[in-house]
Coordinates of C-alpha atoms in Angstrom, one line a residue:
Chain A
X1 CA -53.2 33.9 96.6
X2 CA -52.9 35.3 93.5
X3 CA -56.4 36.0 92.3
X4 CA -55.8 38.6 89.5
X5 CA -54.9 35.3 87.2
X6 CA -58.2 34.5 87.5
X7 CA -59.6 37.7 86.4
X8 CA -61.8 37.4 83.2
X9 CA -59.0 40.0 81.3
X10 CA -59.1 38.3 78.2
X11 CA -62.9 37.1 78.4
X12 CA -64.8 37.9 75.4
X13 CA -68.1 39.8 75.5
X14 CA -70.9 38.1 74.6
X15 CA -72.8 38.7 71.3
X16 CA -75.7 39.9 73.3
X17 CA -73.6 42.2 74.7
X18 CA -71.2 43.3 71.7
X19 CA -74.5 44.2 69.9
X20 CA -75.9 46.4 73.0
X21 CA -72.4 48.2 72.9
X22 CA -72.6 48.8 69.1
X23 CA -75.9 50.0 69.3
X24 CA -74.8 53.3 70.8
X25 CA -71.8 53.6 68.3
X26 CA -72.7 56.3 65.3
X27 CA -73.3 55.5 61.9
X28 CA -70.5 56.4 60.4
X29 CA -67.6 54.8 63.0
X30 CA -69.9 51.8 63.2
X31 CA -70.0 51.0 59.6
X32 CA -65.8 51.0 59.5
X33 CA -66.4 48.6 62.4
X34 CA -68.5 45.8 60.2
X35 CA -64.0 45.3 58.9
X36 CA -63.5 44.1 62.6
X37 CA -64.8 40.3 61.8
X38 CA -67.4 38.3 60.1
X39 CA -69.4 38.1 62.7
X40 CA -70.1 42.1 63.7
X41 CA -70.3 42.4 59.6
X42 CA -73.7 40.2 60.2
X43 CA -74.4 42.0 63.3
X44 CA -74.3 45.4 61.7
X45 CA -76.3 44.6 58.8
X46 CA -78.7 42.5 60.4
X47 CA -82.1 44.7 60.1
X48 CA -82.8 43.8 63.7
X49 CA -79.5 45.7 64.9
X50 CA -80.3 48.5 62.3
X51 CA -83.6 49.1 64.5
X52 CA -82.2 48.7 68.0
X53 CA -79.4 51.5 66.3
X54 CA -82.3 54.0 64.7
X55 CA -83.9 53.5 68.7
X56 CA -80.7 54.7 70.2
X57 CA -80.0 57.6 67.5
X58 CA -80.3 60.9 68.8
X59 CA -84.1 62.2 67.8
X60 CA -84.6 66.2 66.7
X61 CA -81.0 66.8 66.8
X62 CA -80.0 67.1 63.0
X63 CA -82.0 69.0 60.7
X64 CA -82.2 68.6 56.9
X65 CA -82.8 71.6 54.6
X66 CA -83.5 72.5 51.4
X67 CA -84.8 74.7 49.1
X68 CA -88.2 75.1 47.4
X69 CA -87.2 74.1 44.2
X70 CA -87.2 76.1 40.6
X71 CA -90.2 75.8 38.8
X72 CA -88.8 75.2 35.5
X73 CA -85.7 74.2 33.8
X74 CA -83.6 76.8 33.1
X75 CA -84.5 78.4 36.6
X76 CA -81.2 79.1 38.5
X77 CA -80.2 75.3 38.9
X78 CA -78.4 73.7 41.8
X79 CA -80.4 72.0 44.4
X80 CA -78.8 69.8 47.6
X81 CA -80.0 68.4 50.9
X82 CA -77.9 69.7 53.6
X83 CA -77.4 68.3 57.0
X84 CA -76.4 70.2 59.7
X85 CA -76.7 69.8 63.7
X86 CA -79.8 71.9 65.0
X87 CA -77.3 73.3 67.3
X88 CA -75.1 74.8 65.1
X89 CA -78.0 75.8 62.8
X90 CA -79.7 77.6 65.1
X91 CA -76.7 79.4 66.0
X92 CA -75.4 80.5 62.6
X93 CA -78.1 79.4 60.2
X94 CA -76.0 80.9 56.9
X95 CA -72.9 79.1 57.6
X96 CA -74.8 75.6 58.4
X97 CA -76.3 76.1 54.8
X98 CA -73.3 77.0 52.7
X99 CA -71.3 73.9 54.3
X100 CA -69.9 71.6 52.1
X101 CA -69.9 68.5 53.7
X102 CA -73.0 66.2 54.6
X103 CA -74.7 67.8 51.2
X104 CA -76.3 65.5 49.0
X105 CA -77.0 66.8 45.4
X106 CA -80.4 67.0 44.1
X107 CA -82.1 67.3 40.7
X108 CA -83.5 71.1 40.1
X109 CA -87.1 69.4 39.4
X110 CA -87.2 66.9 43.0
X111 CA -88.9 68.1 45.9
X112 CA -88.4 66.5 49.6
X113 CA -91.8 65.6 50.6
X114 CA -90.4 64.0 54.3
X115 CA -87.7 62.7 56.1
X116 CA -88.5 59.1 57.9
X117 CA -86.0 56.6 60.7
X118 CA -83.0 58.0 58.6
X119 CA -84.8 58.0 55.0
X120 CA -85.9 60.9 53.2
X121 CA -88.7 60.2 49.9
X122 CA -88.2 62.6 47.2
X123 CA -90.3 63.9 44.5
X124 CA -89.5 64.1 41.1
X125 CA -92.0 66.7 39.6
X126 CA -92.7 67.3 36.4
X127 CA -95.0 70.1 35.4
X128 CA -96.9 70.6 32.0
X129 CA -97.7 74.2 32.4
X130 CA -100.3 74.2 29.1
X131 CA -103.1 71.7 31.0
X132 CA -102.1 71.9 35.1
X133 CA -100.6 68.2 34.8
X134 CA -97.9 67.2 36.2
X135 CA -95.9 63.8 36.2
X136 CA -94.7 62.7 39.5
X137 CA -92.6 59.9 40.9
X138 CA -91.1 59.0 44.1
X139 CA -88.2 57.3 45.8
X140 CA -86.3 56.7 49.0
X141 CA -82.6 57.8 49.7
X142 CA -80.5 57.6 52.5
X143 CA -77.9 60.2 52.5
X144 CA -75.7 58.6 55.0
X145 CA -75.2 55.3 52.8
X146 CA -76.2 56.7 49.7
X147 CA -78.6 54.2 48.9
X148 CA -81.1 55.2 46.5
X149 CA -84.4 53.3 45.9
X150 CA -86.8 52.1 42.5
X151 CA -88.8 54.9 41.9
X152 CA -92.2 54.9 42.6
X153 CA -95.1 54.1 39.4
X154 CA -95.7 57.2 37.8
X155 CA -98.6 59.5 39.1
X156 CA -100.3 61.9 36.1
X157 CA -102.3 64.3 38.0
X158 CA -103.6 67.3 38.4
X159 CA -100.9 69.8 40.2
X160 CA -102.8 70.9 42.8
X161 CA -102.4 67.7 45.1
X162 CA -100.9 67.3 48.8
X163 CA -98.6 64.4 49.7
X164 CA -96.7 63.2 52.8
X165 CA -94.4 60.5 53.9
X166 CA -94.5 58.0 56.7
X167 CA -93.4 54.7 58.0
X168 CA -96.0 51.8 58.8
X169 CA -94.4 49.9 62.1
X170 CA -97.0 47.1 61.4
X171 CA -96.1 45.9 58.0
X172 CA -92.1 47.8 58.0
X173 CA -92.7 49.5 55.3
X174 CA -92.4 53.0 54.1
X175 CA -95.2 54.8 52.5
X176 CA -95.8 58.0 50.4
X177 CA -99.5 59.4 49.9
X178 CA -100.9 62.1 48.0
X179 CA -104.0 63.4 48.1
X180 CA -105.7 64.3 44.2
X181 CA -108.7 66.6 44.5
X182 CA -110.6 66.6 40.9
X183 CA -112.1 70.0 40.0
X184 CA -115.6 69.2 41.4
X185 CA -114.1 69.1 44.8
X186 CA -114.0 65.4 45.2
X187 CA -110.5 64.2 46.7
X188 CA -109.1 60.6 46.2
X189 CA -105.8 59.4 48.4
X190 CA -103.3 57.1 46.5
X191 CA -100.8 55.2 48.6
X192 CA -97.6 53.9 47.6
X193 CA -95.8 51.5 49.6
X194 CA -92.0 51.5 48.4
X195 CA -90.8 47.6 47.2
X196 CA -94.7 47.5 45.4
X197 CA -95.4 47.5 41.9
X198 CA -98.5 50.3 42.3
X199 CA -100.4 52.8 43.9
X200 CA -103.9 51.9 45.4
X201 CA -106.4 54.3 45.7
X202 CA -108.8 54.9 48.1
X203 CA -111.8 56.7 47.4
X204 CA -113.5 59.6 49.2
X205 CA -110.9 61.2 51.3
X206 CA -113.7 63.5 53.8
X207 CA -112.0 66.7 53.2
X208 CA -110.1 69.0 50.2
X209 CA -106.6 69.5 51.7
X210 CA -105.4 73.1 52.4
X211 CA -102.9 73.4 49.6
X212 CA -101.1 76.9 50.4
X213 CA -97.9 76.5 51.6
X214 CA -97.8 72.8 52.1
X215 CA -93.8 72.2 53.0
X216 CA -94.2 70.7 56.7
X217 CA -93.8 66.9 57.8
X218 CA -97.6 64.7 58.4
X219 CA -96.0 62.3 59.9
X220 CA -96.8 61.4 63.6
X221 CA -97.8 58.0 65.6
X222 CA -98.3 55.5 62.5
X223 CA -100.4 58.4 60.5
X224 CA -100.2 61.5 58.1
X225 CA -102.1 64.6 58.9
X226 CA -103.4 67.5 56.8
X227 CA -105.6 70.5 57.6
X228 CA -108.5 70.3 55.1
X229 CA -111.9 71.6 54.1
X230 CA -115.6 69.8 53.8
X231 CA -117.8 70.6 51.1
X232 CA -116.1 73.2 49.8
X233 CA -118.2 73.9 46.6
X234 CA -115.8 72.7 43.8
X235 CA -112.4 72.4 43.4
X236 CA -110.9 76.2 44.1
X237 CA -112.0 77.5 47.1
X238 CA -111.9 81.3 47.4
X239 CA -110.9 81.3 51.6
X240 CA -112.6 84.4 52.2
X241 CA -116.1 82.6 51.9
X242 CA -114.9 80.0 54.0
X243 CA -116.5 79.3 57.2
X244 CA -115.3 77.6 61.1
X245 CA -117.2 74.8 60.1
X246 CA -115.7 73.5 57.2
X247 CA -112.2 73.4 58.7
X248 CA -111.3 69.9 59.7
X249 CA -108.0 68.2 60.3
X250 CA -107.8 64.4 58.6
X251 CA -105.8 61.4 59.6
X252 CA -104.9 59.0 57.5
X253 CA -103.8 55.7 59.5
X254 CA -100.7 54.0 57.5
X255 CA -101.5 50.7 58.8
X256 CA -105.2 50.4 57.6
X257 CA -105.5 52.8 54.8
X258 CA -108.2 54.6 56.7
X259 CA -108.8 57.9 58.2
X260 CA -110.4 59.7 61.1
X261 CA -111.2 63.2 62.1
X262 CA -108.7 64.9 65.0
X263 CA -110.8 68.2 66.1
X264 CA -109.6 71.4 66.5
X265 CA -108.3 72.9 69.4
X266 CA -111.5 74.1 71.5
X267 CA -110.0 78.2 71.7
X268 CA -110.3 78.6 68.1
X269 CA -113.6 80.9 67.4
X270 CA -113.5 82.2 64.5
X271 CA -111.9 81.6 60.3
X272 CA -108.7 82.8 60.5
X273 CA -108.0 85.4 58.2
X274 CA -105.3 83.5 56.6
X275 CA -104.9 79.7 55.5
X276 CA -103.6 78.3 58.6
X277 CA -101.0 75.5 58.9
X278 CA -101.0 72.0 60.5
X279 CA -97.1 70.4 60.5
X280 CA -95.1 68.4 62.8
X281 CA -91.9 69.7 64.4
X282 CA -89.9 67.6 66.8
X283 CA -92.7 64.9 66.5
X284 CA -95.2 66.9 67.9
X285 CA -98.4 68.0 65.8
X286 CA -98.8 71.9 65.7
X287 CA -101.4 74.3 64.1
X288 CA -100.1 77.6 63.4
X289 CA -103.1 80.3 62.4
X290 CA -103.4 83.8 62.5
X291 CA -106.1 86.1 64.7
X292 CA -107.1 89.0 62.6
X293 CA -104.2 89.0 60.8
X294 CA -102.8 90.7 63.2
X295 CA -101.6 88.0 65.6
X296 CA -99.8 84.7 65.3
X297 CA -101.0 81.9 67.4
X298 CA -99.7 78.4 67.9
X299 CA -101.0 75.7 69.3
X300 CA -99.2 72.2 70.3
X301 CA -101.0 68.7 70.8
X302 CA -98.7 67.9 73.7
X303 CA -99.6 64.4 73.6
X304 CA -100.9 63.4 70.3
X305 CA -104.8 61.5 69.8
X306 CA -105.6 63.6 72.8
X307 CA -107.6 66.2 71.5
X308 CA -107.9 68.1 74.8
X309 CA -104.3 67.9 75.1
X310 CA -104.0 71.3 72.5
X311 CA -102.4 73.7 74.1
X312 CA -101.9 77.2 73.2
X313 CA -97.9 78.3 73.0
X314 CA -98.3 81.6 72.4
X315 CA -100.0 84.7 70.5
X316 CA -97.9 87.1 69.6
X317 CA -98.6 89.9 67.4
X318 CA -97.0 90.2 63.6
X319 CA -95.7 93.4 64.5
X320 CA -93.4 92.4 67.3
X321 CA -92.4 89.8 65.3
X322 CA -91.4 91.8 62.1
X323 CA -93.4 89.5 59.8
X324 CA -96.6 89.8 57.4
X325 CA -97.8 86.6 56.6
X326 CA -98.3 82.9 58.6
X327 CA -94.8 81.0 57.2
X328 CA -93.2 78.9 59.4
X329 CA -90.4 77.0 58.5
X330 CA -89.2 75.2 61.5
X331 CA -90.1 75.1 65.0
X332 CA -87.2 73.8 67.6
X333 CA -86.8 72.6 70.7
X334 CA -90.3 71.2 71.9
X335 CA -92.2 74.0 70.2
X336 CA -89.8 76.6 72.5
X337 CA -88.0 78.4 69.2
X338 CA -89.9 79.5 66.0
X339 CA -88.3 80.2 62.7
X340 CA -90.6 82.0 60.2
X341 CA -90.3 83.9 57.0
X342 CA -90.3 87.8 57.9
X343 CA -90.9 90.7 55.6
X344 CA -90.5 90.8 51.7
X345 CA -89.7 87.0 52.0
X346 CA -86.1 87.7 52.2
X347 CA -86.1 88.3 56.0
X348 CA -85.9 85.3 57.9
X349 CA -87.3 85.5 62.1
X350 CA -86.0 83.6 64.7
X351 CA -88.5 83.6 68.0
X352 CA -87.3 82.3 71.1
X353 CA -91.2 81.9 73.3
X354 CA -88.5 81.1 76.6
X355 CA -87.3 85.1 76.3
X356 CA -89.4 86.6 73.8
X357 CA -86.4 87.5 71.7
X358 CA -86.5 88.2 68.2
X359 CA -83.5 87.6 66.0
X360 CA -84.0 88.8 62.0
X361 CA -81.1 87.1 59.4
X362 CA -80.9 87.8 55.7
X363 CA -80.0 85.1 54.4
X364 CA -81.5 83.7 51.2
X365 CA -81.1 86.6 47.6
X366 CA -84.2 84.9 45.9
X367 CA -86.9 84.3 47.4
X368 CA -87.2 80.8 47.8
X369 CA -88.6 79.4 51.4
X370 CA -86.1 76.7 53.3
X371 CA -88.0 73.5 53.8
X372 CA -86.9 71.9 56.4
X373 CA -87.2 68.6 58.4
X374 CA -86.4 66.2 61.2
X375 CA -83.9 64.5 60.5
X376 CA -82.2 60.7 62.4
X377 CA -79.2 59.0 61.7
X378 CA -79.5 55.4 60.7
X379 CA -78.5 52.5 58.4
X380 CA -81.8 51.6 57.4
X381 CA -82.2 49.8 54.2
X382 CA -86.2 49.7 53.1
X383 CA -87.3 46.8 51.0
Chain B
X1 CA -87.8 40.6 112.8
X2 CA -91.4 41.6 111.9
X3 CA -90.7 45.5 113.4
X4 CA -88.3 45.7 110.6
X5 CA -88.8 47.8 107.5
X6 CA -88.1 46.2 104.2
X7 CA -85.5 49.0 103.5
X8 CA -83.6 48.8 106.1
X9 CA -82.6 44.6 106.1
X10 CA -79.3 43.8 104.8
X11 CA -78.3 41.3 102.2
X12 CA -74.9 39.2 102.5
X13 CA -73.2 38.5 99.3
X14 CA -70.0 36.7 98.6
X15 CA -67.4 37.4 95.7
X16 CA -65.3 34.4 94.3
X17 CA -62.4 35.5 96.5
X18 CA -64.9 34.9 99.9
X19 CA -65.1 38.6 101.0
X20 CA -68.4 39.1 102.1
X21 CA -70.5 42.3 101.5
X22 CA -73.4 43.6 103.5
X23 CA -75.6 45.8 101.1
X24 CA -79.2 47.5 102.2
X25 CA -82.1 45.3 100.5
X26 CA -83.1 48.4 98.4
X27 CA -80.1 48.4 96.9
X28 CA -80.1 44.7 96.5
X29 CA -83.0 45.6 94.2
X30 CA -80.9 47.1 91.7
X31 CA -78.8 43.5 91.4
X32 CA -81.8 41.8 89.7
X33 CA -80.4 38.7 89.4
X34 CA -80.2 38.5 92.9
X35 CA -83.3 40.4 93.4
X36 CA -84.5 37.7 91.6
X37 CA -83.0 35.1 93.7
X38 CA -84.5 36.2 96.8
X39 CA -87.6 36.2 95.3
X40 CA -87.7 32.9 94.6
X41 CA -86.6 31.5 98.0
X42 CA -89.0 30.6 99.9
X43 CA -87.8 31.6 103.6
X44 CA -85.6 35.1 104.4
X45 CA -82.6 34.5 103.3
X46 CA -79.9 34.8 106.1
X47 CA -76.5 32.6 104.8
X48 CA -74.4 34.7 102.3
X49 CA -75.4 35.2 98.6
X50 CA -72.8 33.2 96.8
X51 CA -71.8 35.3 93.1
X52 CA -69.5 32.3 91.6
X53 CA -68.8 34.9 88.8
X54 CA -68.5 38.3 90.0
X55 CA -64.9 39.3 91.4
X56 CA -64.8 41.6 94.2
X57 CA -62.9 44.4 92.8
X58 CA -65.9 44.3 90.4
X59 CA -68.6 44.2 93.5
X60 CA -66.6 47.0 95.1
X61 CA -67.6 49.6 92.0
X62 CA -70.5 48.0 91.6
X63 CA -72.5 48.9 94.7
X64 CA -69.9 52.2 94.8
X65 CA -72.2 53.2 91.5
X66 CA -75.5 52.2 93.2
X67 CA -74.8 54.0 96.3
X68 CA -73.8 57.0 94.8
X69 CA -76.9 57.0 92.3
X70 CA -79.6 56.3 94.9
X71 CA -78.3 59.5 97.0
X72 CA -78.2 61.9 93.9
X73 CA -82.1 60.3 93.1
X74 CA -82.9 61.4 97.1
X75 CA -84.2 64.4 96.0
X76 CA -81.4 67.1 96.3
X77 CA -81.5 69.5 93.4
X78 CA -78.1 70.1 91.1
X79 CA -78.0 66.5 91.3
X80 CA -77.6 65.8 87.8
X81 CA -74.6 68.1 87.8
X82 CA -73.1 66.2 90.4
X83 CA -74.0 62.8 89.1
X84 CA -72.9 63.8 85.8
X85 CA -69.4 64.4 87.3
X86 CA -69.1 61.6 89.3
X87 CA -70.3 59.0 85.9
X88 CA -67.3 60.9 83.8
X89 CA -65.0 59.7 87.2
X90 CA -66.4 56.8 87.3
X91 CA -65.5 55.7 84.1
X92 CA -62.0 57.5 83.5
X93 CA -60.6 55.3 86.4
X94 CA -60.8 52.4 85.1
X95 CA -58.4 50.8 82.6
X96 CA -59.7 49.3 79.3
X97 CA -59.6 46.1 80.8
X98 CA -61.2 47.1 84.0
X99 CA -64.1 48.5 81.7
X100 CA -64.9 45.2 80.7
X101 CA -64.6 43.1 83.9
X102 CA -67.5 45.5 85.0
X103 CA -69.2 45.1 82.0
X104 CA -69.0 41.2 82.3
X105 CA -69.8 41.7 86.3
X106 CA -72.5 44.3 85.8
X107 CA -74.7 41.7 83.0
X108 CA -74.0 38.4 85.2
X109 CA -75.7 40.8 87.7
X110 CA -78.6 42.6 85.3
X111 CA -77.7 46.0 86.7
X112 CA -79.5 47.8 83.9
X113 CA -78.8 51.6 84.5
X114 CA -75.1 50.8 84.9
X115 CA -74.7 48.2 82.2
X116 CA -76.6 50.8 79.9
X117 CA -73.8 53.4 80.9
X118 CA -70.8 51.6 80.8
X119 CA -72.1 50.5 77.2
X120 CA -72.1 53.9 76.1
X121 CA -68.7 54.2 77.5
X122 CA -67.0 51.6 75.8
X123 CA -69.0 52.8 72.7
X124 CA -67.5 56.1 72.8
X125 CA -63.8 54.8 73.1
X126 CA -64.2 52.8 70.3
X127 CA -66.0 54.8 67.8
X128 CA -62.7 57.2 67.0
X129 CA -60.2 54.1 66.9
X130 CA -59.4 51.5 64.0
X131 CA -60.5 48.7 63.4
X132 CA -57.6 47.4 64.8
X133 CA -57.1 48.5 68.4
X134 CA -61.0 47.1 68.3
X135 CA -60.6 43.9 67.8
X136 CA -57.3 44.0 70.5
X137 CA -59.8 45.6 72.8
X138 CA -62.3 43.0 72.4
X139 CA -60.0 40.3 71.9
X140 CA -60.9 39.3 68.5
X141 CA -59.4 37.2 64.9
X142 CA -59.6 38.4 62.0
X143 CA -60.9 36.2 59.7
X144 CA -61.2 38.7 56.4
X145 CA -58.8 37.3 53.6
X146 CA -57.3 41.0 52.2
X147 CA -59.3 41.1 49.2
X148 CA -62.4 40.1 51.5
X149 CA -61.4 43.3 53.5
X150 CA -60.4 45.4 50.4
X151 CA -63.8 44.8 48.8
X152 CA -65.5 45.8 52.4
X153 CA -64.3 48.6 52.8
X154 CA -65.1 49.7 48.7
X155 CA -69.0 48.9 49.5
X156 CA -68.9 50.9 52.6
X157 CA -66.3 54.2 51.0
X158 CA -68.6 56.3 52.4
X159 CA -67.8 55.6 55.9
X160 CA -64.2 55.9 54.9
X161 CA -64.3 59.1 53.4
X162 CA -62.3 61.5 55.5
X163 CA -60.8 59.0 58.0
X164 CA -57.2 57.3 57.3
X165 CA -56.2 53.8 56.9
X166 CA -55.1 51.5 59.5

């Protein structure tokens, strides 16, 4: 009997099944698919899909760069976001920056304050040099679709502030924060949630953040991190009178607009000479100080809320390293590869903790610091 | 039966066609939906599973796939090397057509580790193709006027940028 006949050949896949398929497509070839029918146009677009996609899409495999930004108009001028694989940065870091395609162009004044499920928030920054103001505004792009979002209201503050980026699963929606410490110390948080009309503000943030060298993501679990201090006696600390005591890591809880204390690892014993650094890399919370100033130490919160979970990666002297001072600018592969800004700021160090190799690169003429960040694939469309 | 281990008893189960296919319980557990369907009997069940929908060519790969998994899981190391290799076989022997029997087989079934792999398979033929060979391969109208189509494709350049027309 001829059974093949009966063979379900021409059988069409169920929905259920079409969208599971999909889901592992790219963004790119999926989005020429939506021309296959109706139906997968609603499929692809449908914000449900656009999750289930963003689930599927390889995580801490692309990375987006840019540069720290000129600080006035009439600075050298061009400014992009590039997006390159981490694989092919890591292995020839110059020619993933000079590439020409996946570069999105910025304005020479915007700075990227985080990258988010496929979104990045940019800053528009606008500095009155004559009274320490500055204007600033946000908004949302997606460089794969090009979409660009409302700016934020306008902030007029003070420019020594803090701000991260982050994404509230509860509520699905995408929020910017910036810390605003006034000059007697005092620190107020303003949150923005994009699609709103305004920034709320929520009085008494516990600690003044550490400002130096703030170009590292917040975001991890639902919340935005910084390193800060307690009572620090008015608004401009001098860190050499600071003390162990006053160093305290805040988090700020995108869901309720509240925030908690996350303690330090237990090893650290005494101020480090240096201001040290709190980031996430690879969605994994880090804090990166110096012993001595000597020695640079770096400690991992393998799983994070678990404050006994710290773990120390490694201490390795500045010397063997061929830097001066605590810059990181990216840390790869589960916290196995550091990249941080050598000598003279032109020099930049790759450090591999697996076989304690040390690779040095020139490649940036003037001395501006790569920011980098994690970076997804995805068709998300916010608001 | 009571000195018999629950890993060792064998499951009957019959294809559309009537061939009948004796596969280890823990294996059986992989099939949910007939995982499922032993649980919910009451007694042991002894007379043959009847699967009104699966084919037997399809059974065949199936429990070839589940086999061959649950040995590279048994603990010998370079496994995921090996069942790497065998996964990229797996799938290159099988026509287009073939691919999506399985698929159809492998859902009616709930056999989740396989249905998430040949998933990813079919997701990578498609992805480098036109729009056209996709809806062949899935057996699909389309029901875009050209100006419908034209305009799609003008919202979405981006995507187009780079790759040619149809």
């Amino acid at each position: 009997m001829d059974m093949a006949a009966q063979h379900p050949t021409a059988a069409l896949l169920s929905c259920e099944v079409v969208m599971e398929i999909l889901s592992w497509v790219p963004a790119k070839p999926l989005t020429r698919l939506k021309l296959v029918c109706k139906s997968w146009n609603s499929i692809i677009s449908h914000p449900h899909f656009v999750k289930l996609h963003l689930r599927r899409s390889p995580k801490n495999a692309i990375l987006l760069s840019t540069r720290t930004p000129a600080l006035t108009l009439g600075e050298e001028g061009k400014q992009s976001i590039v997006l390159s694989s981490v694989e092919s940065f890591i292995q020839n870091p110059s020619s993933a920056l000079d590439a020409q395609e996946n570069r999105h162009s910025l304005h020479v004044q915007d700075w990227v304050s985080g990258s988010c499920n496929g979104l990045v928030c940019v800053a528009r920054i606008l500095y009155h040099p004559d009274n320490d103001i500055c204007d600033i505004w946000f908004r949302l792009l997606n460089p794969l679709t090009g979409f660009i979002s409302e700016n934020s209201p306008c902030l007029h503050v003070n420019v020594h502030n803090a701000f991260g980026f982050g994404y509230d699963e509860s509520s699905d929606s995408y929020k910017v924060v910036t810390l605003i410490p006034d000059s007697s110390g005092t620190v107020t948080a303003q949150v923005y949630s994009f699609g709103g009309s305004s920034w709320k503000t929520i009085n008494s943030f516990p600690a003044f953040p550490i400002l130096a060298e703030d170009y590292s993501d917040h975001f991890i679990g639902g919340t935005l991190n910084w390193l800060g201090l307690r009572n620090p006696h008015g608004g401009d600390y001098d860190w050499a009178a600071v003390t162990l005591d006053m160093l305290m890591i805040v988090s700020f809880d995108l869901k309720s607009d509240t925030n908690k204390q996350i303690l330090l690892p237990k090893g650290i014993d005494e101020i480090p000479a240096q201001e040290p650094i709190l980031g996430v890399w690879g969605n994994r919370l880090y804090l990166l100080h110096d012993y001595k100033n000597t020695h640079f130490i770096a400690w991992q919160m393998k799983e994070f809320g678990d404050e006994n979970s710290w773990t120390q990666l490694l201490k390795i002297s500045f010397h063997h390293l061929g830097v001066e001072t605590l810059l990181p600018e990216f840390i790869f592969e589960n916290g196995n590869i550091f990249m941080l800004i050598g000598r003279g700021s032109f020099e930049e160090v790759f450090y591999d903790r697996r076989d304690n190799s040390v690779k040095r690169l020139n490649f940036f003429s003037n001395n501006r610091y790569l920011i980098a960040f994690d970076y997804v694939e995805s068709l998300v469309l916010p608001c | 039966m009571s000195g018999i281990s629950d890993t060792e008893r064998m499951i009957t189960l019959k294809t559309v066609e009537g061939t009948l296919f004796d596969v280890k319980s823990s294996i059986a557990k992989d099939l949910k939906t007939v995982q499922a369907f032993i649980d919910d009997s009451d007694d042991d069940v002894t007379s043959p599973i009847p699967l009104p929908n699966v084919f037997t060519r399809e059974l065949s790969r199936i429990l070839d796939y589940l086999n061959n998994h649950h040995r590279f899981r048994s603990g010998i190391e370079k496994a995921d090397e090996e069942m790497a290799r065998y996964d990229a076989e797996f799938a290159k022997s099988m026509s287009h057509e073939e691919l999506k029997a399985l698929i159809l087989a492998a859902n009616y079934l709930n056999v989740k580790d396989l249905l998430e792999f040949l998933n990813q398979t079919v997701a990578d033929v498609i992805q480098n193709k036109s729009v056209e060979f996709v809806r062949n391969f899935f057996g699909i109208e389309n029901d875009y006027t050209p100006e419908e189509e034209e305009k799609l494709r003008n919202e979405n350049e981006w995507a187009f940028n780079g790759v040619e027309q149809d």
